[in-house]
mmCIF file of C-alpha atoms (C1' of nucleotides) in Angstrom:
data_model
loop_
_atom_site.group_PDB
_atom_site.id
_atom_site.type_symbol
_atom_site.label_atom_id
_atom_site.label_comp_id
_atom_site.label_asym_id
_atom_site.label_seq_id
_atom_site.Cartn_x
_atom_site.Cartn_y
_atom_site.Cartn_z
ATOM 1 C CA MET A 1 18.957 10.044 -8.126
ATOM 2 C CA PRO A 2 18.122 7.902 -5.129
ATOM 3 C CA ALA A 3 20.313 5.062 -6.266
ATOM 4 C CA GLN A 4 18.358 2.138 -4.979
ATOM 5 C CA LEU A 5 16.425 1.027 -2.004
ATOM 6 C CA MET A 6 17.394 -2.339 -0.574
ATOM 7 C CA PRO A 7 19.015 -5.036 -2.650
ATOM 8 C CA PRO A 8 16.649 -6.455 -5.259
ATOM 9 C CA LEU A 9 15.080 -9.640 -4.013
ATOM 10 C CA ASP A 10 12.450 -12.049 -5.104
ATOM 11 C CA ASN A 11 9.568 -11.239 -2.843
ATOM 12 C CA ARG A 12 7.482 -14.094 -3.986
ATOM 13 C CA ALA A 13 9.857 -16.507 -2.395
ATOM 14 C CA LEU A 14 9.417 -14.558 0.820
ATOM 15 C CA TRP A 15 5.649 -14.404 0.591
ATOM 16 C CA ALA A 16 5.546 -18.091 -0.198
ATOM 17 C CA ALA A 17 7.484 -18.768 2.959
ATOM 18 C CA THR A 18 5.051 -16.884 5.129
ATOM 19 C CA GLY A 19 1.826 -17.352 3.273
ATOM 20 C CA SER A 20 0.847 -13.744 2.774
ATOM 21 C CA CYS A 21 2.111 -10.261 2.265
ATOM 22 C CA PRO A 22 1.148 -7.868 5.061
ATOM 23 C CA ILE A 23 0.740 -5.010 2.619
ATOM 24 C CA GLU A 24 -1.587 -6.956 0.410
ATOM 25 C CA ALA A 25 -3.540 -8.135 3.411
ATOM 26 C CA THR A 26 -3.942 -4.556 4.544
ATOM 27 C CA MET A 27 -4.927 -3.372 1.093
ATOM 28 C CA GLU A 28 -7.680 -5.931 1.000
ATOM 29 C CA ILE A 29 -9.360 -4.077 3.830
ATOM 30 C CA VAL A 30 -8.606 -0.446 3.155
ATOM 31 C CA GLY A 31 -7.560 -0.672 -0.467
ATOM 32 C CA SER A 32 -10.479 1.346 -1.718
ATOM 33 C CA ARG A 33 -10.621 5.067 -1.671
ATOM 34 C CA ALA A 34 -13.890 5.020 0.257
ATOM 35 C CA ALA A 35 -12.562 2.775 3.030
ATOM 36 C CA MET A 36 -9.490 4.920 3.469
ATOM 37 C CA LEU A 37 -11.549 8.092 3.661
ATOM 38 C CA ILE A 38 -13.744 6.495 6.303
ATOM 39 C CA MET A 39 -10.633 5.683 8.290
ATOM 40 C CA ARG A 40 -9.481 9.249 7.845
ATOM 41 C CA GLU A 41 -12.757 10.508 9.242
ATOM 42 C CA ALA A 42 -12.688 8.090 12.139
ATOM 43 C CA SER A 43 -9.151 9.226 12.917
ATOM 44 C CA TYR A 44 -10.377 12.798 13.010
ATOM 45 C CA GLY A 45 -13.007 11.913 15.537
ATOM 46 C CA THR A 46 -16.102 11.483 13.404
ATOM 47 C CA THR A 47 -18.488 8.982 14.977
ATOM 48 C CA ARG A 48 -21.920 9.391 13.393
ATOM 49 C CA PHE A 49 -23.217 7.778 10.261
ATOM 50 C CA ASP A 50 -24.384 10.907 8.511
ATOM 51 C CA ASP A 51 -21.176 12.728 9.325
ATOM 52 C CA PHE A 52 -19.139 9.961 7.744
ATOM 53 C CA ALA A 53 -21.216 10.068 4.599
ATOM 54 C CA GLU A 54 -21.215 13.817 4.368
ATOM 55 C CA ARG A 55 -17.635 14.610 5.312
ATOM 56 C CA ALA A 56 -16.113 11.842 3.243
ATOM 57 C CA GLY A 57 -18.403 12.886 0.403
ATOM 58 C CA MET A 58 -20.062 9.593 -0.370
ATOM 59 C CA ALA A 59 -23.545 8.187 -0.776
ATOM 60 C CA PRO A 60 -25.138 6.680 2.348
ATOM 61 C CA ALA A 61 -25.152 3.260 0.747
ATOM 62 C CA THR A 62 -21.411 3.461 0.216
ATOM 63 C CA ALA A 63 -20.789 4.687 3.735
ATOM 64 C CA SER A 64 -22.984 1.929 5.086
ATOM 65 C CA ALA A 65 -21.171 -0.788 3.188
ATOM 66 C CA HIS A 66 -17.712 0.368 4.153
ATOM 67 C CA LEU A 67 -18.538 1.073 7.774
ATOM 68 C CA ALA A 68 -19.894 -2.450 8.060
ATOM 69 C CA GLU A 69 -16.776 -3.878 6.437
ATOM 70 C CA LEU A 70 -14.480 -1.957 8.743
ATOM 71 C CA VAL A 71 -16.469 -3.063 11.772
ATOM 72 C CA ALA A 72 -16.277 -6.661 10.560
ATOM 73 C CA ALA A 73 -12.545 -6.271 10.045
ATOM 74 C CA GLY A 74 -12.182 -5.012 13.604
ATOM 75 C CA LEU A 75 -10.931 -1.505 12.873
ATOM 76 C CA LEU A 76 -14.099 0.173 14.036
ATOM 77 C CA SER A 77 -16.595 -0.661 16.722
ATOM 78 C CA ARG A 78 -20.264 0.050 16.426
ATOM 79 C CA GLU A 79 -22.177 0.801 19.566
ATOM 80 C CA SER A 80 -25.650 2.130 19.826
ATOM 81 C CA TYR A 81 -26.356 4.235 22.810
ATOM 82 C CA GLN A 82 -29.172 6.337 24.126
ATOM 83 C CA GLU A 83 -28.936 9.531 26.056
ATOM 84 C CA PRO A 84 -31.862 9.929 28.437
ATOM 85 C CA GLY A 85 -34.742 11.602 26.683
ATOM 86 C CA ALA A 86 -33.173 11.255 23.256
ATOM 87 C CA ARG A 87 -33.549 8.649 20.593
ATOM 88 C CA ARG A 88 -31.071 5.872 19.997
ATOM 89 C CA ARG A 89 -27.943 6.681 18.083
ATOM 90 C CA ALA A 90 -25.210 4.571 16.653
ATOM 91 C CA GLU A 91 -21.629 5.521 16.986
ATOM 92 C CA TYR A 92 -18.503 4.257 15.311
ATOM 93 C CA ARG A 93 -15.189 4.471 17.056
ATOM 94 C CA LEU A 94 -11.697 3.302 16.401
ATOM 95 C CA THR A 95 -10.816 0.084 18.138
ATOM 96 C CA GLU A 96 -7.291 -0.685 19.266
ATOM 97 C CA SER A 97 -6.321 -1.927 15.826
ATOM 98 C CA GLY A 98 -8.058 1.083 14.338
ATOM 99 C CA VAL A 99 -5.929 3.417 16.423
ATOM 100 C CA ALA A 100 -2.893 1.443 15.353
ATOM 101 C CA PHE A 101 -3.838 2.274 11.801
ATOM 102 C CA VAL A 102 -3.419 6.000 12.343
ATOM 103 C CA PRO A 103 0.256 6.010 11.298
ATOM 104 C CA VAL A 104 -0.860 4.903 7.848
ATOM 105 C CA ILE A 105 -3.221 7.854 7.663
ATOM 106 C CA LEU A 106 -0.491 10.115 8.931
ATOM 107 C CA ALA A 107 2.043 8.836 6.423
ATOM 108 C CA LEU A 108 -0.407 9.418 3.581
ATOM 109 C CA PHE A 109 -1.143 12.852 4.972
ATOM 110 C CA GLN A 110 2.504 13.744 5.238
ATOM 111 C CA TRP A 111 3.357 12.614 1.734
ATOM 112 C CA GLY A 112 0.355 14.361 0.195
ATOM 113 C CA ALA A 113 1.023 17.562 2.078
ATOM 114 C CA LYS A 114 4.566 17.677 0.794
ATOM 115 C CA TYR A 115 4.115 16.529 -2.779
ATOM 116 C CA ARG A 116 0.554 17.175 -3.721
ATOM 117 C CA ALA A 117 -1.433 19.657 -1.686
ATOM 118 C CA VAL A 118 -1.046 23.380 -1.479
ATOM 119 C CA PRO A 119 1.712 24.643 0.771
ATOM 120 C CA ASP A 120 0.636 26.396 3.954
ATOM 121 C CA GLY A 121 -2.100 23.840 4.261
ATOM 122 C CA LEU A 122 -2.844 21.526 7.110
ATOM 123 C CA THR A 123 -0.442 20.181 9.641
ATOM 124 C CA VAL A 124 -0.657 17.658 12.415
ATOM 125 C CA ALA A 125 0.572 18.751 15.784
ATOM 126 C CA HIS A 126 1.404 17.233 19.141
ATOM 127 C CA ALA A 127 -1.452 18.526 21.256
ATOM 128 C CA ALA A 128 0.587 18.541 24.443
ATOM 129 C CA CYS A 129 3.432 20.709 23.186
ATOM 130 C CA GLY A 130 2.207 22.236 19.954
ATOM 131 C CA ALA A 131 5.090 21.053 17.790
ATOM 132 C CA ASP A 132 4.509 19.491 14.400
ATOM 133 C CA VAL A 133 4.257 15.737 14.171
ATOM 134 C CA ARG A 134 5.708 13.539 11.483
ATOM 135 C CA VAL A 135 6.160 9.842 10.970
ATOM 136 C CA GLU A 136 9.701 8.617 11.281
ATOM 137 C CA THR A 137 11.361 5.337 10.522
ATOM 138 C CA ARG A 138 13.372 4.382 13.541
ATOM 139 C CA CYS A 139 14.953 1.155 14.679
ATOM 140 C CA THR A 140 14.571 -0.343 18.112
ATOM 141 C CA ARG A 141 18.027 0.876 19.035
ATOM 142 C CA GLY A 142 16.812 4.397 18.498
ATOM 143 C CA HIS A 143 18.539 5.239 15.245
ATOM 144 C CA GLU A 144 16.514 7.174 12.771
ATOM 145 C CA VAL A 145 16.849 4.978 9.722
ATOM 146 C CA PRO A 146 17.498 6.542 6.322
ATOM 147 C CA LEU A 147 15.156 5.035 3.793
ATOM 148 C CA ASP A 148 18.001 3.488 1.858
ATOM 149 C CA GLU A 149 19.155 1.485 4.858
ATOM 150 C CA LEU A 150 16.083 -0.678 5.170
ATOM 151 C CA ALA A 151 16.304 -4.412 4.717
ATOM 152 C CA ILE A 152 13.459 -6.865 4.607
ATOM 153 C CA ARG A 153 13.928 -10.311 6.034
ATOM 154 C CA LEU A 154 12.283 -13.354 7.479
ATOM 155 C CA SER A 155 12.129 -13.068 11.211
ATOM 156 C CA ARG A 156 12.745 -16.706 11.868
ATOM 157 C CA MET B 1 -11.635 1.454 24.773
ATOM 158 C CA PRO B 2 -9.479 3.980 23.008
ATOM 159 C CA ALA B 3 -11.710 6.817 24.083
ATOM 160 C CA GLN B 4 -11.296 9.142 21.180
ATOM 161 C CA LEU B 5 -8.671 10.476 18.903
ATOM 162 C CA MET B 6 -8.557 14.242 18.605
ATOM 163 C CA PRO B 7 -11.547 16.424 19.272
ATOM 164 C CA PRO B 8 -14.262 15.980 16.656
ATOM 165 C CA LEU B 9 -14.015 18.676 14.045
ATOM 166 C CA ASP B 10 -15.616 19.547 10.796
ATOM 167 C CA ASN B 11 -12.965 18.639 8.297
ATOM 168 C CA ARG B 12 -14.816 20.085 5.405
ATOM 169 C CA ALA B 13 -14.308 23.550 6.761
ATOM 170 C CA LEU B 14 -10.600 22.782 6.924
ATOM 171 C CA TRP B 15 -10.423 21.307 3.436
ATOM 172 C CA ALA B 16 -12.376 24.236 2.095
ATOM 173 C CA ALA B 17 -9.835 26.582 3.593
ATOM 174 C CA THR B 18 -6.918 24.859 1.908
ATOM 175 C CA GLY B 19 -8.492 23.564 -1.256
ATOM 176 C CA SER B 20 -7.696 19.909 -0.919
ATOM 177 C CA CYS B 21 -7.135 17.082 1.480
ATOM 178 C CA PRO B 22 -3.624 15.622 1.304
ATOM 179 C CA ILE B 23 -4.914 12.136 1.986
ATOM 180 C CA GLU B 24 -7.438 12.299 -0.810
ATOM 181 C CA ALA B 25 -4.816 13.729 -3.128
ATOM 182 C CA THR B 26 -2.518 10.839 -2.298
ATOM 183 C CA MET B 27 -5.272 8.277 -2.715
ATOM 184 C CA GLU B 28 -5.948 9.572 -6.192
ATOM 185 C CA ILE B 29 -2.515 8.362 -7.198
ATOM 186 C CA VAL B 30 -2.006 5.198 -5.201
ATOM 187 C CA GLY B 31 -5.578 4.498 -4.174
ATOM 188 C CA SER B 32 -5.810 1.294 -6.130
ATOM 189 C CA ARG B 33 -4.502 -1.994 -4.967
ATOM 190 C CA ALA B 34 -2.438 -2.373 -8.137
ATOM 191 C CA ALA B 35 -0.714 0.986 -7.787
ATOM 192 C CA MET B 36 0.142 0.285 -4.172
ATOM 193 C CA LEU B 37 1.579 -3.112 -5.020
ATOM 194 C CA ILE B 38 3.720 -1.542 -7.726
ATOM 195 C CA MET B 39 5.033 0.903 -5.143
ATOM 196 C CA ARG B 40 5.694 -2.001 -2.824
ATOM 197 C CA GLU B 41 7.736 -3.717 -5.510
ATOM 198 C CA ALA B 42 9.634 -0.569 -6.374
ATOM 199 C CA SER B 43 10.416 -0.099 -2.687
ATOM 200 C CA TYR B 44 11.811 -3.614 -2.595
ATOM 201 C CA GLY B 45 14.128 -2.850 -5.459
ATOM 202 C CA THR B 46 12.261 -4.263 -8.440
ATOM 203 C CA THR B 47 13.106 -2.322 -11.579
ATOM 204 C CA ARG B 48 12.064 -4.379 -14.603
ATOM 205 C CA PHE B 49 8.701 -4.487 -16.275
ATOM 206 C CA ASP B 50 8.238 -8.219 -16.237
ATOM 207 C CA ASP B 51 9.308 -8.461 -12.621
ATOM 208 C CA PHE B 52 6.720 -5.905 -11.610
ATOM 209 C CA ALA B 53 3.977 -7.776 -13.407
ATOM 210 C CA GLU B 54 5.029 -11.152 -12.112
ATOM 211 C CA ARG B 55 5.851 -10.303 -8.507
ATOM 212 C CA ALA B 56 2.847 -8.082 -7.981
ATOM 213 C CA GLY B 57 0.719 -10.732 -9.660
ATOM 214 C CA MET B 58 -0.951 -8.655 -12.311
ATOM 215 C CA ALA B 59 -1.510 -8.747 -16.047
ATOM 216 C CA PRO B 60 1.060 -6.929 -18.181
ATOM 217 C CA ALA B 61 -1.576 -4.480 -19.330
ATOM 218 C CA THR B 62 -2.336 -3.550 -15.742
ATOM 219 C CA ALA B 63 1.323 -3.201 -14.862
ATOM 220 C CA SER B 64 1.872 -1.079 -17.937
ATOM 221 C CA ALA B 65 -0.968 1.277 -17.110
ATOM 222 C CA HIS B 66 0.025 1.758 -13.491
ATOM 223 C CA LEU B 67 3.726 2.111 -14.150
ATOM 224 C CA ALA B 68 2.939 4.843 -16.655
ATOM 225 C CA GLU B 69 0.666 6.585 -14.159
ATOM 226 C CA LEU B 70 3.256 6.464 -11.433
ATOM 227 C CA VAL B 71 5.918 7.807 -13.770
ATOM 228 C CA ALA B 72 3.568 10.608 -14.797
ATOM 229 C CA ALA B 73 2.872 11.341 -11.146
ATOM 230 C CA GLY B 74 6.596 11.581 -10.481
ATOM 231 C CA LEU B 75 6.967 8.675 -8.064
ATOM 232 C CA LEU B 76 8.902 6.528 -10.497
ATOM 233 C CA SER B 77 11.363 7.348 -13.213
ATOM 234 C CA ARG B 78 11.673 5.382 -16.384
ATOM 235 C CA GLU B 79 15.037 5.153 -18.045
ATOM 236 C CA SER B 80 16.065 2.894 -20.823
ATOM 237 C CA TYR B 81 19.648 1.884 -20.847
ATOM 238 C CA GLN B 82 21.873 -0.407 -22.778
ATOM 239 C CA GLU B 83 24.752 -2.400 -21.505
ATOM 240 C CA PRO B 84 27.416 -2.914 -24.169
ATOM 241 C CA GLY B 85 26.626 -5.995 -26.188
ATOM 242 C CA ALA B 86 23.168 -6.382 -24.735
ATOM 243 C CA ARG B 87 19.792 -5.214 -25.911
ATOM 244 C CA ARG B 88 18.028 -2.174 -24.550
ATOM 245 C CA ARG B 89 16.238 -2.473 -21.277
ATOM 246 C CA ALA B 90 13.891 -0.187 -19.447
ATOM 247 C CA GLU B 91 14.150 0.328 -15.772
ATOM 248 C CA TYR B 92 11.855 1.910 -13.242
ATOM 249 C CA ARG B 93 13.265 3.450 -10.122
ATOM 250 C CA LEU B 94 11.944 5.429 -7.227
ATOM 251 C CA THR B 95 12.409 9.157 -7.578
ATOM 252 C CA GLU B 96 12.898 11.382 -4.574
ATOM 253 C CA SER B 97 9.167 11.621 -3.988
ATOM 254 C CA GLY B 98 8.943 7.875 -4.516
ATOM 255 C CA VAL B 99 11.476 7.271 -1.767
ATOM 256 C CA ALA B 100 9.520 9.665 0.431
ATOM 257 C CA PHE B 101 6.558 7.381 -0.072
ATOM 258 C CA VAL B 102 8.270 4.442 1.612
ATOM 259 C CA PRO B 103 6.930 5.313 5.087
ATOM 260 C CA VAL B 104 3.439 4.713 3.758
ATOM 261 C CA ILE B 105 4.477 1.270 2.574
ATOM 262 C CA LEU B 106 6.166 0.640 5.875
ATOM 263 C CA ALA B 107 3.148 1.739 7.880
ATOM 264 C CA LEU B 108 0.902 -0.575 5.866
ATOM 265 C CA PHE B 109 3.424 -3.348 6.322
ATOM 266 C CA GLN B 110 3.627 -2.808 10.045
ATOM 267 C CA TRP B 111 -0.105 -2.755 10.551
ATOM 268 C CA GLY B 112 -0.677 -5.809 8.392
ATOM 269 C CA ALA B 113 2.089 -7.760 10.056
ATOM 270 C CA LYS B 114 0.600 -7.118 13.458
ATOM 271 C CA TYR B 115 -3.096 -7.499 12.747
ATOM 272 C CA ARG B 116 -3.441 -9.575 9.647
ATOM 273 C CA ALA B 117 -0.525 -11.698 8.569
ATOM 274 C CA VAL B 118 0.857 -14.779 10.192
ATOM 275 C CA PRO B 119 3.090 -14.176 13.191
ATOM 276 C CA ASP B 120 6.764 -14.945 12.716
ATOM 277 C CA GLY B 121 6.493 -13.545 9.252
ATOM 278 C CA LEU B 122 8.472 -10.780 7.683
ATOM 279 C CA THR B 123 10.168 -7.913 9.402
ATOM 280 C CA VAL B 124 11.951 -4.824 8.244
ATOM 281 C CA ALA B 125 15.370 -4.190 9.693
ATOM 282 C CA HIS B 126 17.920 -1.425 9.831
ATOM 283 C CA ALA B 127 20.618 -2.785 7.542
ATOM 284 C CA ALA B 128 23.421 -0.999 9.370
ATOM 285 C CA CYS B 129 22.690 -2.369 12.841
ATOM 286 C CA GLY B 130 20.275 -5.243 12.307
ATOM 287 C CA ALA B 131 17.590 -3.992 14.656
ATOM 288 C CA ASP B 132 13.933 -3.999 13.658
ATOM 289 C CA VAL B 133 12.504 -0.873 12.143
ATOM 290 C CA ARG B 134 9.114 0.599 12.813
ATOM 291 C CA VAL B 135 7.348 3.826 11.968
ATOM 292 C CA GLU B 136 6.910 6.193 14.852
ATOM 293 C CA THR B 137 4.937 9.355 15.308
ATOM 294 C CA ARG B 138 7.243 11.923 16.764
ATOM 295 C CA CYS B 139 7.084 15.673 17.098
ATOM 296 C CA THR B 140 9.832 18.049 16.105
ATOM 297 C CA ARG B 141 10.786 18.475 19.754
ATOM 298 C CA GLY B 142 11.583 14.796 19.858
ATOM 299 C CA HIS B 143 8.656 13.492 21.870
ATOM 300 C CA GLU B 144 7.184 10.268 20.718
ATOM 301 C CA VAL B 145 3.546 11.216 20.347
ATOM 302 C CA PRO B 146 0.848 8.861 21.598
ATOM 303 C CA LEU B 147 -1.822 8.528 18.957
ATOM 304 C CA ASP B 148 -4.421 10.171 21.142
ATOM 305 C CA GLU B 149 -2.393 13.355 21.446
ATOM 306 C CA LEU B 150 -2.537 14.321 17.815
ATOM 307 C CA ALA B 151 -4.226 17.530 16.750
ATOM 308 C CA ILE B 152 -4.886 18.699 13.247
ATOM 309 C CA ARG B 153 -4.754 22.371 12.433
ATOM 310 C CA LEU B 154 -4.261 24.989 9.797
ATOM 311 C CA SER B 155 -0.648 25.989 9.660
ATOM 312 C CA ARG B 156 -1.339 29.644 9.051
ATOM 313 C "C1'" DC C 1 -30.766 9.971 12.645
ATOM 314 C "C1'" DA C 2 -29.301 5.669 10.696
ATOM 315 C "C1'" DG C 3 -29.654 3.307 7.507
ATOM 316 C "C1'" DG C 4 -31.822 -0.504 3.586
ATOM 317 C "C1'" DA C 5 -33.345 -1.209 -1.350
ATOM 318 C "C1'" DT C 6 -32.811 -0.421 -6.154
ATOM 319 C "C1'" DC C 7 -30.842 0.929 -10.333
ATOM 320 C "C1'" DC C 8 -27.360 2.021 -13.171
ATOM 321 C "C1'" DC C 9 -22.878 2.853 -14.908
ATOM 322 C "C1'" DT C 10 -18.078 3.295 -15.293
ATOM 323 C "C1'" DA C 11 -13.484 2.088 -14.444
ATOM 324 C "C1'" DA C 12 -10.361 -1.551 -12.644
ATOM 325 C "C1'" DG C 13 -8.382 -5.261 -13.867
ATOM 326 C "C1'" DG C 14 -7.970 -10.551 -15.289
ATOM 327 C "C1'" DA C 15 -7.054 -13.658 -19.510
ATOM 328 C "C1'" DT C 16 -5.142 -14.326 -23.756
ATOM 329 C "C1'" DA C 17 -2.666 -13.280 -27.772
ATOM 330 C "C1'" DC C 18 0.565 -10.756 -30.449
ATOM 331 C "C1'" DT C 19 4.970 -7.660 -31.605
ATOM 332 C "C1'" DG C 20 9.581 -5.006 -32.045
ATOM 333 C "C1'" DC D 1 12.437 -8.119 -22.568
ATOM 334 C "C1'" DA D 2 8.985 -4.661 -22.735
ATOM 335 C "C1'" DG D 3 5.340 -3.869 -23.856
ATOM 336 C "C1'" DT D 4 0.202 -3.293 -27.009
ATOM 337 C "C1'" DA D 5 -4.302 -4.952 -28.300
ATOM 338 C "C1'" DT D 6 -8.628 -7.063 -27.452
ATOM 339 C "C1'" DC D 7 -12.184 -8.967 -24.876
ATOM 340 C "C1'" DC D 8 -14.751 -9.614 -20.944
ATOM 341 C "C1'" DT D 9 -16.258 -9.700 -15.957
ATOM 342 C "C1'" DT D 10 -16.807 -7.692 -11.702
ATOM 343 C "C1'" DA D 11 -16.769 -4.468 -8.042
ATOM 344 C "C1'" DG D 12 -16.929 0.288 -6.665
ATOM 345 C "C1'" DG D 13 -19.713 3.646 -6.080
ATOM 346 C "C1'" DG D 14 -23.165 7.649 -7.489
ATOM 347 C "C1'" DA D 15 -28.277 8.818 -7.476
ATOM 348 C "C1'" DT D 16 -32.675 8.314 -5.791
ATOM 349 C "C1'" DC D 17 -36.223 6.833 -2.802
ATOM 350 C "C1'" DC D 18 -37.996 4.763 1.248
ATOM 351 C "C1'" DT D 19 -38.284 3.373 6.458
ATOM 352 C "C1'" DG D 20 -38.129 2.627 11.733
#
DNA sequence: CAGGATCCCTAAGGATACTG
DNA sequence: CAGTATCCTTAGGGATCCTG
């Protein structure tokens, strides 16, 4: 039905020219289910160790390992802080590159909501105006780009 | 630095209300590196078995297993065809839901290109006008939504 | 609360070889 | 070309228990 997306090309020639594939590089960091769920939680505002483990439904050891990896990869920051009179706590927050990762989460969310999850489920909204949010593919000239009009190329 | 994204909330209450998390549901299908790379290839226009295995750099058995899974999940279609005088071939193409998955690929691409891969690497362009393409978060009223103004909610 | 240590176990996936 | 079959290794990740 959808004819074809982009002319067939030999990607390996392209990857060879640049040294690495951005998608593969990304998948090396968040390619596991656990890492992606941690990023989901962080995107929802979770900051505490136990909350990550509990809400993402994983063992503390798993949460620990993946939180450390994501901190090392620069997507999360770990700061320990202490409110006066309380004990020390650690908190994990999205860094700038972590925030930049949110569109990935959103794209996964959007696809799953449409093709996998129950209808009338969750939506993501623009807090300021209340309207639903979706990810769009748009070019720098402002056109919304149909998915069959994408072309990959070397930028130089 | 990026303060926080969305007010902290207990997602489990939300997931319980709807039955499943769209992101988890999506990760069950394409949560493995191999499956995602197959989707990358399909998005680039690869259609033949051997090309998938070779370009995604995986053993034929692995390619076989994941192609079958993705066909079963409805993201790819498998058709065998026969050009007159030639032998039968099988070809895998994106279905409608497979095309809808492209923004995920694009978001991963965009993040990796910015934070992981070499600069001056690959870009994705709008074939019709030549300008670079990126994924944007935009609400239905047309605002481009800063990532710290997203709010998740139950749609009913 | 925020983990570290240990154990175990299964599934993902590479390598190699073979077939219609 | 489009796979199947077999073997084998590793990493992901659950369960449990312990600690500052």
